[in-house]
Tab-separated table of C-alpha atoms and ligand atoms in Angstrom:
chain	number	residue	atom	x	y	z
A	26	UNK	CA	89.858	68.266	-35.730
A	27	UNK	CA	91.731	68.370	-38.972
A	28	UNK	CA	90.700	67.495	-42.468
A	29	UNK	CA	94.187	67.513	-43.913
A	30	UNK	CA	95.354	64.140	-42.553
A	31	UNK	CA	94.330	62.040	-45.536
A	32	UNK	CA	97.063	59.539	-44.766
A	33	UNK	CA	95.501	58.488	-41.535
A	34	UNK	CA	93.848	55.005	-41.829
A	35	UNK	CA	90.683	54.778	-39.679
A	36	UNK	CA	89.241	51.443	-40.762
A	37	UNK	CA	90.628	47.954	-41.448
A	38	UNK	CA	89.644	45.682	-44.315
A	39	UNK	CA	86.609	44.525	-42.317
A	40	UNK	CA	85.404	48.061	-41.724
A	41	UNK	CA	86.367	47.970	-38.003
A	42	UNK	CA	87.919	51.059	-36.387
A	43	UNK	CA	91.527	51.273	-34.913
A	44	UNK	CA	90.136	50.071	-31.608
A	45	UNK	CA	88.214	47.272	-33.274
A	46	UNK	CA	84.847	48.883	-32.837
A	47	UNK	CA	82.077	48.900	-35.414
A	48	UNK	CA	81.118	52.326	-36.689
A	49	UNK	CA	77.967	52.404	-34.543
A	50	UNK	CA	79.599	51.025	-31.371
A	51	UNK	CA	80.424	53.035	-28.250
A	52	UNK	CA	83.568	52.423	-26.157
A	53	UNK	CA	83.148	50.187	-22.990
A	54	UNK	CA	81.882	52.112	-20.092
A	55	UNK	CA	82.138	51.205	-16.391
A	56	UNK	CA	80.567	53.067	-13.555
A	57	UNK	CA	80.843	53.249	-9.740
A	58	UNK	CA	78.326	55.294	-7.931
A	59	UNK	CA	78.908	56.816	-4.423
A	60	UNK	CA	82.659	56.817	-4.279
A	61	UNK	CA	83.184	59.936	-2.133
A	62	UNK	CA	81.869	60.188	1.387
A	63	UNK	CA	82.139	63.926	1.728
A	64	UNK	CA	79.932	64.760	-1.279
A	65	UNK	CA	76.103	64.287	-1.267
A	66	UNK	CA	76.482	62.325	-4.373
A	67	UNK	CA	79.346	61.002	-6.512
A	68	UNK	CA	80.207	58.949	-9.467
A	69	UNK	CA	83.423	57.510	-11.069
A	70	UNK	CA	83.129	56.680	-14.746
A	71	UNK	CA	85.495	55.203	-17.231
A	72	UNK	CA	84.609	55.407	-20.886
A	73	UNK	CA	87.292	53.890	-23.109
A	74	UNK	CA	90.355	55.553	-21.759
A	75	UNK	CA	88.543	58.511	-20.309
A	76	UNK	CA	88.394	58.607	-16.446
A	77	UNK	CA	86.160	61.167	-14.754
A	78	UNK	CA	84.968	61.753	-11.228
A	79	UNK	CA	81.766	63.691	-10.516
A	80	UNK	CA	80.753	65.130	-7.121
A	81	UNK	CA	77.404	66.817	-6.364
A	82	UNK	CA	76.528	68.951	-3.349
A	83	UNK	CA	73.034	70.409	-2.509
A	84	UNK	CA	70.553	71.659	-2.615
A	85	UNK	CA	72.231	73.755	0.034
A	86	UNK	CA	72.146	77.463	0.845
A	87	UNK	CA	73.992	79.252	-1.971
A	88	UNK	CA	77.177	81.026	-0.987
A	89	UNK	CA	78.177	83.744	-1.545
A	90	UNK	CA	74.785	85.142	-0.683
A	91	UNK	CA	74.783	87.557	-3.650
A	92	UNK	CA	74.592	84.333	-5.873
A	93	UNK	CA	71.181	83.423	-4.364
A	94	UNK	CA	68.137	83.653	-6.627
A	95	UNK	CA	64.858	84.534	-4.833
A	96	UNK	CA	62.693	82.070	-6.722
A	97	UNK	CA	64.910	79.134	-7.622
A	98	UNK	CA	68.182	77.314	-6.972
A	99	UNK	CA	71.252	78.356	-8.745
A	100	UNK	CA	72.877	75.430	-10.636
A	101	UNK	CA	76.608	75.520	-10.876
A	102	UNK	CA	78.635	73.017	-12.974
A	103	UNK	CA	82.431	73.001	-12.946
A	104	UNK	CA	84.332	70.820	-15.477
A	105	UNK	CA	87.923	70.713	-14.771
A	106	UNK	CA	90.783	68.874	-16.476
A	107	UNK	CA	93.618	67.726	-14.225
A	108	UNK	CA	97.083	68.698	-15.543
A	109	UNK	CA	98.053	65.032	-15.621
A	110	UNK	CA	94.951	63.988	-17.653
A	111	UNK	CA	96.600	64.531	-21.003
A	112	UNK	CA	99.958	63.662	-22.580
A	113	UNK	CA	101.395	67.106	-22.426
A	114	UNK	CA	100.664	68.686	-18.997
A	115	UNK	CA	97.435	70.729	-19.243
A	116	UNK	CA	97.685	74.199	-17.723
A	117	UNK	CA	95.861	74.086	-14.388
A	118	UNK	CA	92.903	76.317	-13.739
A	119	UNK	CA	89.943	77.472	-15.733
A	120	UNK	CA	90.348	78.531	-19.380
A	121	UNK	CA	88.015	79.289	-22.295
A	122	UNK	CA	87.455	75.650	-23.160
A	123	UNK	CA	86.585	74.518	-19.613
A	124	UNK	CA	84.347	77.577	-19.042
A	125	UNK	CA	82.485	76.854	-22.201
A	126	UNK	CA	82.084	73.142	-21.293
A	127	UNK	CA	80.980	74.065	-17.809
A	128	UNK	CA	78.303	76.391	-19.198
A	129	UNK	CA	76.808	74.129	-21.865
A	130	UNK	CA	76.821	71.139	-19.385
A	131	UNK	CA	74.999	73.171	-16.799
A	132	UNK	CA	72.435	74.069	-19.407
A	133	UNK	CA	72.157	70.383	-20.315
A	134	UNK	CA	70.902	69.700	-16.758
A	135	UNK	CA	68.627	72.670	-16.228
A	136	UNK	CA	65.593	71.150	-17.914
A	137	UNK	CA	65.675	68.062	-15.636
A	138	UNK	CA	66.230	69.766	-12.338
A	139	UNK	CA	63.431	71.198	-10.194
A	140	UNK	CA	65.399	74.392	-9.430
A	141	UNK	CA	62.183	76.376	-8.655
A	142	UNK	CA	61.508	74.107	-5.672
A	143	UNK	CA	64.739	75.350	-3.952
A	144	UNK	CA	64.836	79.258	-3.782
A	145	UNK	CA	68.161	80.681	-2.551
A	146	UNK	CA	69.796	77.312	-2.694
A	147	UNK	CA	72.697	76.005	-4.804
A	148	UNK	CA	73.108	72.709	-6.574
A	149	UNK	CA	76.818	72.293	-7.198
A	150	UNK	CA	78.183	69.805	-9.728
A	151	UNK	CA	81.894	69.323	-9.948
A	152	UNK	CA	83.572	67.021	-12.494
A	153	UNK	CA	87.259	66.302	-12.579
A	154	UNK	CA	88.754	64.758	-15.698
A	155	UNK	CA	91.567	62.425	-14.451
A	156	UNK	CA	92.422	60.928	-17.889
A	157	UNK	CA	91.338	62.354	-21.224
A	158	UNK	CA	90.908	60.490	-24.461
A	159	UNK	CA	88.281	62.502	-26.462
A	160	UNK	CA	84.736	62.736	-25.286
A	161	UNK	CA	85.435	64.064	-21.772
A	162	UNK	CA	82.516	66.476	-21.810
A	163	UNK	CA	80.055	63.642	-22.569
A	164	UNK	CA	81.739	61.347	-20.115
A	165	UNK	CA	81.499	64.131	-17.419
A	166	UNK	CA	77.732	64.655	-18.169
A	167	UNK	CA	77.063	60.929	-17.808
A	168	UNK	CA	78.922	60.849	-14.410
A	169	UNK	CA	77.270	64.016	-13.177
A	170	UNK	CA	73.829	62.709	-14.109
A	171	UNK	CA	74.431	59.628	-11.771
A	172	UNK	CA	76.021	61.795	-9.058
A	173	UNK	CA	72.871	63.891	-9.042
A	174	UNK	CA	70.735	60.801	-8.482
A	175	UNK	CA	73.168	59.531	-5.758
A	176	UNK	CA	72.709	62.913	-4.018
A	177	UNK	CA	69.028	62.286	-3.968
A	178	UNK	CA	68.258	65.393	-6.066
A	179	UNK	CA	64.777	65.069	-7.658
A	180	UNK	CA	65.092	64.962	-11.461
A	181	UNK	CA	62.633	64.564	-14.298
A	182	UNK	CA	64.944	61.803	-15.578
A	183	UNK	CA	68.636	61.044	-16.350
A	184	UNK	CA	70.732	62.929	-18.843
A	185	UNK	CA	72.846	60.818	-21.216
A	186	UNK	CA	75.500	62.162	-23.503
A	187	UNK	CA	77.434	60.788	-26.444
A	188	UNK	CA	79.164	62.062	-29.529
A	189	UNK	CA	78.993	61.081	-33.299
A	190	UNK	CA	81.507	62.309	-35.808
A	191	UNK	CA	82.891	61.866	-39.287
A	192	UNK	CA	86.258	60.014	-39.861
A	193	UNK	CA	87.670	58.919	-43.148
A	194	UNK	CA	84.468	59.991	-44.862
A	195	UNK	CA	82.215	57.827	-42.625
A	196	UNK	CA	79.851	58.699	-39.853
A	197	UNK	CA	80.835	56.976	-36.575
A	198	UNK	CA	79.749	56.867	-33.029
A	199	UNK	CA	81.787	57.978	-29.966
A	200	UNK	CA	85.134	59.165	-31.392
A	201	UNK	CA	88.386	58.086	-29.666
A	202	UNK	CA	91.357	60.392	-29.467
A	203	UNK	CA	92.992	59.671	-32.972
A	204	UNK	CA	89.521	59.922	-34.563
A	205	UNK	CA	88.918	63.190	-32.773
A	206	UNK	CA	92.338	64.571	-33.709
A	207	UNK	CA	92.320	63.615	-37.355
A	208	UNK	CA	88.658	63.233	-38.193
A	209	UNK	CA	86.456	65.610	-40.048
A	210	UNK	CA	83.668	66.383	-37.615
A	211	UNK	CA	82.707	65.837	-33.925
A	212	UNK	CA	79.042	66.264	-32.761
A	213	UNK	CA	78.500	65.801	-29.023
A	214	UNK	CA	74.957	65.877	-27.750
A	215	UNK	CA	73.155	65.332	-24.332
A	216	UNK	CA	69.676	63.979	-24.224
A	217	UNK	CA	66.953	63.467	-21.628
A	218	UNK	CA	65.276	60.191	-21.086
A	219	UNK	CA	62.345	61.322	-23.180
A	220	UNK	CA	64.520	62.280	-26.123
A	221	UNK	CA	64.819	66.008	-25.522
A	222	UNK	CA	68.234	67.344	-26.663
A	223	UNK	CA	69.706	69.595	-23.947
A	224	UNK	CA	73.172	69.985	-25.419
A	225	UNK	CA	74.350	70.073	-29.060
A	226	UNK	CA	77.725	71.182	-30.315
A	227	UNK	CA	79.610	70.653	-33.485
A	228	UNK	CA	83.233	70.901	-34.525
A	229	UNK	CA	84.130	70.412	-38.172
A	230	UNK	CA	81.982	70.017	-41.219
A	231	UNK	CA	79.048	67.787	-42.156
A	232	UNK	CA	76.729	68.045	-45.077
A	233	UNK	CA	73.010	68.246	-44.194
A	234	UNK	CA	72.446	64.499	-44.923
A	235	UNK	CA	75.630	63.585	-42.916
A	236	UNK	CA	74.260	65.669	-40.096
A	237	UNK	CA	71.002	63.791	-40.221
A	238	UNK	CA	72.813	60.468	-40.219
A	239	UNK	CA	75.070	61.580	-37.327
A	240	UNK	CA	72.103	62.815	-35.312
A	241	UNK	CA	70.219	59.515	-35.656
A	242	UNK	CA	73.450	57.629	-34.648
A	243	UNK	CA	74.258	59.803	-31.709
A	244	UNK	CA	70.716	59.658	-30.301
A	245	UNK	CA	71.020	55.915	-30.424
A	246	UNK	CA	74.315	56.167	-28.640
A	247	UNK	CA	72.665	58.240	-25.870
A	248	UNK	CA	70.033	55.576	-25.511
A	249	UNK	CA	72.802	52.954	-25.174
A	250	UNK	CA	74.467	55.068	-22.509
A	251	UNK	CA	71.092	55.424	-20.667
A	252	UNK	CA	70.808	51.640	-20.461
A	253	UNK	CA	74.256	51.457	-18.938
A	254	UNK	CA	73.537	54.296	-16.512
A	255	UNK	CA	70.255	52.582	-15.397
A	256	UNK	CA	72.130	49.249	-14.939
A	257	UNK	CA	74.652	51.059	-12.712
A	258	UNK	CA	71.855	52.596	-10.687
A	259	UNK	CA	70.188	49.316	-10.272
A	260	UNK	CA	73.324	47.675	-9.135
A	261	UNK	CA	74.042	50.348	-6.554
A	262	UNK	CA	70.556	50.703	-5.148
A	263	UNK	CA	69.786	47.071	-5.254
A	264	UNK	CA	72.802	46.397	-3.080
A	265	UNK	CA	71.675	49.307	-0.717
A	266	UNK	CA	68.178	47.672	-0.461
A	267	UNK	CA	69.744	44.305	0.273
A	268	UNK	CA	71.856	45.885	3.013
A	269	UNK	CA	68.682	47.414	4.497
A	270	UNK	CA	66.933	44.051	4.491
A	271	UNK	CA	69.961	42.494	6.317
A	272	UNK	CA	69.530	45.197	9.063
A	273	UNK	CA	65.891	44.183	9.789
B	12	LIG	P1	86.115	66.342	-25.468
B	12	LIG	O1	87.097	65.783	-24.446
B	12	LIG	O2	84.797	66.644	-24.828
B	12	LIG	O3	86.012	65.575	-26.676
B	12	LIG	P2	87.612	68.386	-27.028
B	12	LIG	O4	87.018	67.949	-28.306
B	12	LIG	O5	87.867	69.783	-26.687
B	12	LIG	O6	86.671	67.829	-25.847
B	12	LIG	O7	88.956	67.595	-26.712
B	12	LIG	C1	89.263	66.347	-27.262
B	12	LIG	C2	90.471	65.746	-26.557
B	12	LIG	O8	91.522	66.570	-26.683
B	12	LIG	C3	90.285	65.751	-25.013
B	12	LIG	O9	89.490	64.598	-24.583
B	12	LIG	C4	91.716	65.556	-24.682
B	12	LIG	O10	92.138	64.187	-24.843
B	12	LIG	C5	92.412	66.469	-25.638
B	12	LIG	N1	92.633	67.811	-25.012
B	12	LIG	C6	91.781	68.760	-24.776
B	12	LIG	N2	92.321	69.810	-24.192
B	12	LIG	C7	93.584	69.561	-24.001
B	12	LIG	C8	94.721	70.227	-23.512
B	12	LIG	N3	94.621	71.451	-22.934
B	12	LIG	N4	95.951	69.641	-23.580
B	12	LIG	C9	96.041	68.380	-24.168
B	12	LIG	N5	95.043	67.648	-24.609
B	12	LIG	C10	93.826	68.236	-24.618
């Protein structure tokens, strides 16, 4: 995020962005649920040029045992970026950024999971970023949400995530890599189906009125993501139901 790149052109003469999107448009998203047979639930998600894979295990007995909580499940979330996911090789292993993203993403799910129903258990969420193009934490949350459903883990509802930001002085939805690199602000959020915000972060600067505009836009972005997530679930489980009917 840099505000010194005044020579960068973000909009064409029609007000469209470098990837031909309107300011309030999200990148195309495609989803495949249930792609890993070893995990209890999984999801592969592409969002623009981001590619992420989420795997969920549990609820299962928490190991090591000292991690067990007597009155609820421990929820663990690991966000990891593969070294080949970015242009310059990313250093493998956890770092400050991935630890922070893992922590805030876990917290984004805590309100929708019934952890208190599973004492001493663990719910493990792993997300691997295979290709990064800005917005990987939000892509990871959207995939993790569907992997949790695929694992059959009871939830109060889906969690949907999206970012808004400011580029070339304008508030836009779902920043791509050049917008993230040279824009003025990035505001990722995660939201429950009933509109509760479970993650909010901000990089850069917005005035109070710009912040309000970005918040309205990004909540709308989350609602768009929710519709895509629901459609993916319907596609997956409608086909499962059809298979079951064939077996009768
Ligand atoms: P997010 O991916 O959630 O937007 P950041 O704002 O921290 O998270 O990162 C923006 C983008 O910068 C990433 O999607 C990725 O394309 C790139 N990036 C992040 N970390 C690295 C890294 N260690 N090496 C190279 N590129 C990186």
